[in-house]
Short mmCIF file of C-alpha atoms in Angstrom, two decimals:
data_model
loop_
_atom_site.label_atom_id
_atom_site.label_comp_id
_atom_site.label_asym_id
_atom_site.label_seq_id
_atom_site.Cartn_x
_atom_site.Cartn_y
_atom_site.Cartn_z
CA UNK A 290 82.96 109.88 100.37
CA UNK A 291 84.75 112.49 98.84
CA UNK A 292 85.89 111.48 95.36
CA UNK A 293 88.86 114.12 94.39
CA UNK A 294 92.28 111.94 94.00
CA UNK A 295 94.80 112.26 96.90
CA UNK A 296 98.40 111.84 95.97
CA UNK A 297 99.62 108.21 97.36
CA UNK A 298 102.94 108.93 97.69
CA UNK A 299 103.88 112.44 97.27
CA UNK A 300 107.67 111.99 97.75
CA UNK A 301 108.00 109.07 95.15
CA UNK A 302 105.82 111.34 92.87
CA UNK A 303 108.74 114.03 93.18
CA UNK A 304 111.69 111.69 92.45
CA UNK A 305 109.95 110.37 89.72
CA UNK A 306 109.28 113.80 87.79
CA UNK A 307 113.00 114.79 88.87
CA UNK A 308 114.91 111.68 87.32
CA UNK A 309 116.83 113.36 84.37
CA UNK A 310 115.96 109.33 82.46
CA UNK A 311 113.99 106.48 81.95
CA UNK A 312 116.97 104.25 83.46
CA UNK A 313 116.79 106.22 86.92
CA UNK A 314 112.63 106.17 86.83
CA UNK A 315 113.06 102.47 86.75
CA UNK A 316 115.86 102.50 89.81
CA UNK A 317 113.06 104.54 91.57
CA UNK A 318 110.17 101.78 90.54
CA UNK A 319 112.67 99.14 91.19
CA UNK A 320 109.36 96.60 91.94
CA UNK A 321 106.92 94.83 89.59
CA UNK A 322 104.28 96.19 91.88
CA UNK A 323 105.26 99.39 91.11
CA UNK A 324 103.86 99.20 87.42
CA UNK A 325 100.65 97.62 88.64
CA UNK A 326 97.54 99.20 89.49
CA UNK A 327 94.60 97.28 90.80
CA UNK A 328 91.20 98.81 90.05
CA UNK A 329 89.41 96.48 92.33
CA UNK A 330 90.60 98.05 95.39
CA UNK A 331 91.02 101.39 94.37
CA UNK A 332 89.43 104.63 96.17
CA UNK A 333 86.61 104.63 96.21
CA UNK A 334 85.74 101.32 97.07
CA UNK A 335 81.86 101.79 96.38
CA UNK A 336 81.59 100.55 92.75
CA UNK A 337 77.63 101.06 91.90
CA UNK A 338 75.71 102.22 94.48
CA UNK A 339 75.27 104.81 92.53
CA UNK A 340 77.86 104.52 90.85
CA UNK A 341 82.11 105.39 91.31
CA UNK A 342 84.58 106.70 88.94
CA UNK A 343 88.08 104.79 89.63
CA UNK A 344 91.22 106.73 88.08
CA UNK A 345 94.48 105.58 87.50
CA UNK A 346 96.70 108.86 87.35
CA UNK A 347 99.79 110.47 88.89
CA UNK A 348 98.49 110.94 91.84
CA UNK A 349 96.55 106.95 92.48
CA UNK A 350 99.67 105.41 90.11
CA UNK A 351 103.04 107.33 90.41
CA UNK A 352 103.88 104.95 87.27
CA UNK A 353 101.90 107.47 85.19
CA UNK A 354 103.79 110.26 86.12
CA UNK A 355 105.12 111.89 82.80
CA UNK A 356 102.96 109.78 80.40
CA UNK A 357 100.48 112.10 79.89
CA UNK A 358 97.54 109.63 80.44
CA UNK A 359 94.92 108.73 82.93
CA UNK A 360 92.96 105.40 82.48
CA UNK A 361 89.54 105.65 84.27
CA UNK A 362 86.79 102.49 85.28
CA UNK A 363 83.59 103.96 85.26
CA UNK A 364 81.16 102.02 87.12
CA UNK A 365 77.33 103.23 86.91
CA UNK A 366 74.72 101.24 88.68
CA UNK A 367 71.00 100.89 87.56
CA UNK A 368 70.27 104.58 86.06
CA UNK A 369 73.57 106.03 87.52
CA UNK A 370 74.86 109.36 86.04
CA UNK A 371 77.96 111.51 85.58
CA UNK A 372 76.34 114.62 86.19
CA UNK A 373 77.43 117.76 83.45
CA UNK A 374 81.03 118.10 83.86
CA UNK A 375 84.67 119.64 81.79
CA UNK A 376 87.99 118.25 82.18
CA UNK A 377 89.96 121.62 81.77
CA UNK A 378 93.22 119.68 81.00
CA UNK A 379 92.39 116.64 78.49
CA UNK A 380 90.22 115.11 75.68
CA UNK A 381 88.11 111.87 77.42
CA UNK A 382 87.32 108.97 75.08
CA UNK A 383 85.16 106.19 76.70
CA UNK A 384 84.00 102.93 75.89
CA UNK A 385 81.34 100.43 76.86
CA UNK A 386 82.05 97.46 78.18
CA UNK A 387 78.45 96.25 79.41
CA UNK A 388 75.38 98.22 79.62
CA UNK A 389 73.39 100.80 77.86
CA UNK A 390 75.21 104.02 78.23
CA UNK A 391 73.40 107.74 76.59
CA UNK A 392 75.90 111.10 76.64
CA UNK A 393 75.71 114.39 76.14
CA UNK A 394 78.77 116.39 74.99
CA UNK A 395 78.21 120.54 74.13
CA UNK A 396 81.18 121.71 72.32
CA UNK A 397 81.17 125.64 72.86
CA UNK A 398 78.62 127.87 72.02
CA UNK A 399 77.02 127.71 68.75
CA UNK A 400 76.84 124.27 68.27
CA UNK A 401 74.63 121.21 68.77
CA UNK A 402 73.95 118.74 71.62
CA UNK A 403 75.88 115.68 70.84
CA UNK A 404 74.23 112.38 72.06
CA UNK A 405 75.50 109.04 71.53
CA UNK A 406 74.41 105.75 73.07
CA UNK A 407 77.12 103.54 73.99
CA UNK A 408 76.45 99.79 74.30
CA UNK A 409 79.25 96.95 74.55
CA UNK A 410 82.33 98.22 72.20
CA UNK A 411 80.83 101.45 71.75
CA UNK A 412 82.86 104.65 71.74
CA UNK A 413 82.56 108.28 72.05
CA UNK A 414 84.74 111.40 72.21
CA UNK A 415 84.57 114.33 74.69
CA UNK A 416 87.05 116.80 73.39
CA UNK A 417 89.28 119.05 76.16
CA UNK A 418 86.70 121.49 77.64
CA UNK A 419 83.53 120.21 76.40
CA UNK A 420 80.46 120.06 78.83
CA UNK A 421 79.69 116.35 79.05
CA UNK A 422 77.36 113.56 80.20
CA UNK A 423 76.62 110.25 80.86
CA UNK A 424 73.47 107.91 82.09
CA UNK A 425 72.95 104.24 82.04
CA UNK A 426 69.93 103.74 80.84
CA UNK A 427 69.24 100.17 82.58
CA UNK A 428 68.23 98.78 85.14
CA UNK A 429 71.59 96.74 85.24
CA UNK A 430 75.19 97.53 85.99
CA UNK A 431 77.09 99.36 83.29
CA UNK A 432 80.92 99.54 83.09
CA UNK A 433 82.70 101.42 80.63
CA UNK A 434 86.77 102.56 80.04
CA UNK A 435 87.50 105.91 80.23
CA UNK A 436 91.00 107.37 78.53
CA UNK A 437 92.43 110.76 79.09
CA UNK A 438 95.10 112.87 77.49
CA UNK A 439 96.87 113.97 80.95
CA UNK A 440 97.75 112.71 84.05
CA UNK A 441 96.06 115.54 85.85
CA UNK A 442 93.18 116.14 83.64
CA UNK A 443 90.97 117.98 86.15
CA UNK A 444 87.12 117.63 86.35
CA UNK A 445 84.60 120.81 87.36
CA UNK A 446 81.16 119.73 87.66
CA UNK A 447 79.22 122.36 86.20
CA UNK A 448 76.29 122.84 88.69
CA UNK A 449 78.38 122.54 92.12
CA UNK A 450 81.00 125.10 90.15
CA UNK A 451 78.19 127.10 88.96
CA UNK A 452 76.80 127.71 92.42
CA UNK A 453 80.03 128.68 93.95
CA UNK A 454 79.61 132.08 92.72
CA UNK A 455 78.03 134.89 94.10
CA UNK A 456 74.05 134.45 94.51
CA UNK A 457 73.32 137.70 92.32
CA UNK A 458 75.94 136.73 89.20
CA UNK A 459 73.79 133.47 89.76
CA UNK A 460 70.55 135.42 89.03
CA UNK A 461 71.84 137.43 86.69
CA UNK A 462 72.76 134.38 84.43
CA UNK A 463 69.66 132.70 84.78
CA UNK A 464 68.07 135.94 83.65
CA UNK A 465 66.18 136.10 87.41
CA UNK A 466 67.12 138.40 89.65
CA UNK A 467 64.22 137.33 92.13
CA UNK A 468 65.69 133.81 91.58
CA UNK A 469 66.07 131.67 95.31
CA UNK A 470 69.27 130.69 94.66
CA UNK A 471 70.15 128.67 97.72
CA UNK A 472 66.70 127.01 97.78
CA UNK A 473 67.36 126.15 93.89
CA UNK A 474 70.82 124.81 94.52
CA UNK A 475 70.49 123.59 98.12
CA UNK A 476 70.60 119.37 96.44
CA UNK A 477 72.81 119.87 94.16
CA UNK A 478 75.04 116.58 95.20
CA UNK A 479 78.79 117.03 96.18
CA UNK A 480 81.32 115.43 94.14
CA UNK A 481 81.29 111.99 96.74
CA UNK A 482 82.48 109.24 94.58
CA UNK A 483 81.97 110.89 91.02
CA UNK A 484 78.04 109.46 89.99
CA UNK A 485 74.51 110.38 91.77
CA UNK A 486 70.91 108.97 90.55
CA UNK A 487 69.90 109.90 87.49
CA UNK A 488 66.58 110.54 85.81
CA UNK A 489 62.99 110.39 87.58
CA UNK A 490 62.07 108.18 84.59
CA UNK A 491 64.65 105.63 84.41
CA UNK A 492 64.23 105.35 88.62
CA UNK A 493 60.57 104.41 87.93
CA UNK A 494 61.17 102.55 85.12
CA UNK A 495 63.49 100.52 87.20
CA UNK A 496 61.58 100.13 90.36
CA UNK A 497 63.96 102.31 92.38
CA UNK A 498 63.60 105.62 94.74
CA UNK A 499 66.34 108.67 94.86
CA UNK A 500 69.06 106.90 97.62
CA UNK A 501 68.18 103.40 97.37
CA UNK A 502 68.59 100.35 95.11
#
């Protein structure tokens, strides 16, 4: 399933950024189910199997148009990950809910590996940009909050972006120019519903193979 957000209602999207005031948004969401958004069956529907990341923005929630804010439900099954990703358009702060949580967050060059470990009412900060992270550690469901500065924050995975460029600017930043490069990136997962199995250790740990529960 292929996790990027379509646009619900394109036309209602357009009225709602072209209303000159808050008076004529609210003729145009003249219904209390128009400033409701129910994560439960929001795209996509598989919630931790690996795991799913749910957003409410302005393209799921035309209510959010012009708020500057997406609200995301992060749902990461037993040693589910977010792989290495940037959100070229917003800071991310996330919080735990349930579960035992570990990120990574990489400013810019220069500077250290942040790691936190997020367990319930737990937070961390990914500013706008940063490479970031996330594993549950357990062999349990984890569910955490995720809040965003923009209503189109954007999200480039850093592997699947990495190997969309040519193979030999591949090499040459990996310092290899005999490098394979589509052997080496032929499993590199597609973006399907946001989270892929994590860590060899935490799969064994937890009784599980690559693909199954």
């Amino acid at each position: 399933m292929d996790k990027l957000d379509k646009t619900v209602n394109q036309d209602l999207v357009s009225r709602l950024k072209l209303a000159a005031t808050v008076y004529d948004k609210h003729q145009i969401l003249a219904k209390d189910e128009d400033w409701m958004y129910d994560f439960n069956s929001a795209h996509p529907t598989e919630s931790f199997k690996p795991g799913s990341v749910k957003n409410a923005n302005a393209a799921t929630f035309p209510a959010m148009v012009g708020h500057g804010m997406t609200i995301a439900q992060l749902n990461l099954g037993p040693c589910a990950m977010l792989p290495a990703h940037y959100h070229p358009r917003a800071t991310n702060m996330v919080i735990a809910i349930t579960g035992n949580t570990t990120t990574w967050m990489v400013n810019e060059n220069g500077v250290r590996t942040v790691s936190t470990t997020l367990t319930p009412g737990k937070m961390t900060i990914f500013p706008l940009g940063s490479i970031h992270s996330m594993q549950n550690n357990g062999c349990d469901d984890a569910y955490l909050i995720s809040a965003l500065n923009s209503e189109d924050t954007g999200t480039m995975n850093i592997a699947g972006g990495l190997w969309s460029i040519r193979d030999d600017m591949i090499r040459a930043a990996f310092g290899n120019p005999t490098m394979d490069v589509q052997a080496t990136g032929k499993n590199i997962p597609g973006v399907g519903t946001g989270s892929v199995y994590g860590s060899d250790e935490c799969m064994k740990r937890c009784g599980m193979s690559k693909g199954k529960a």
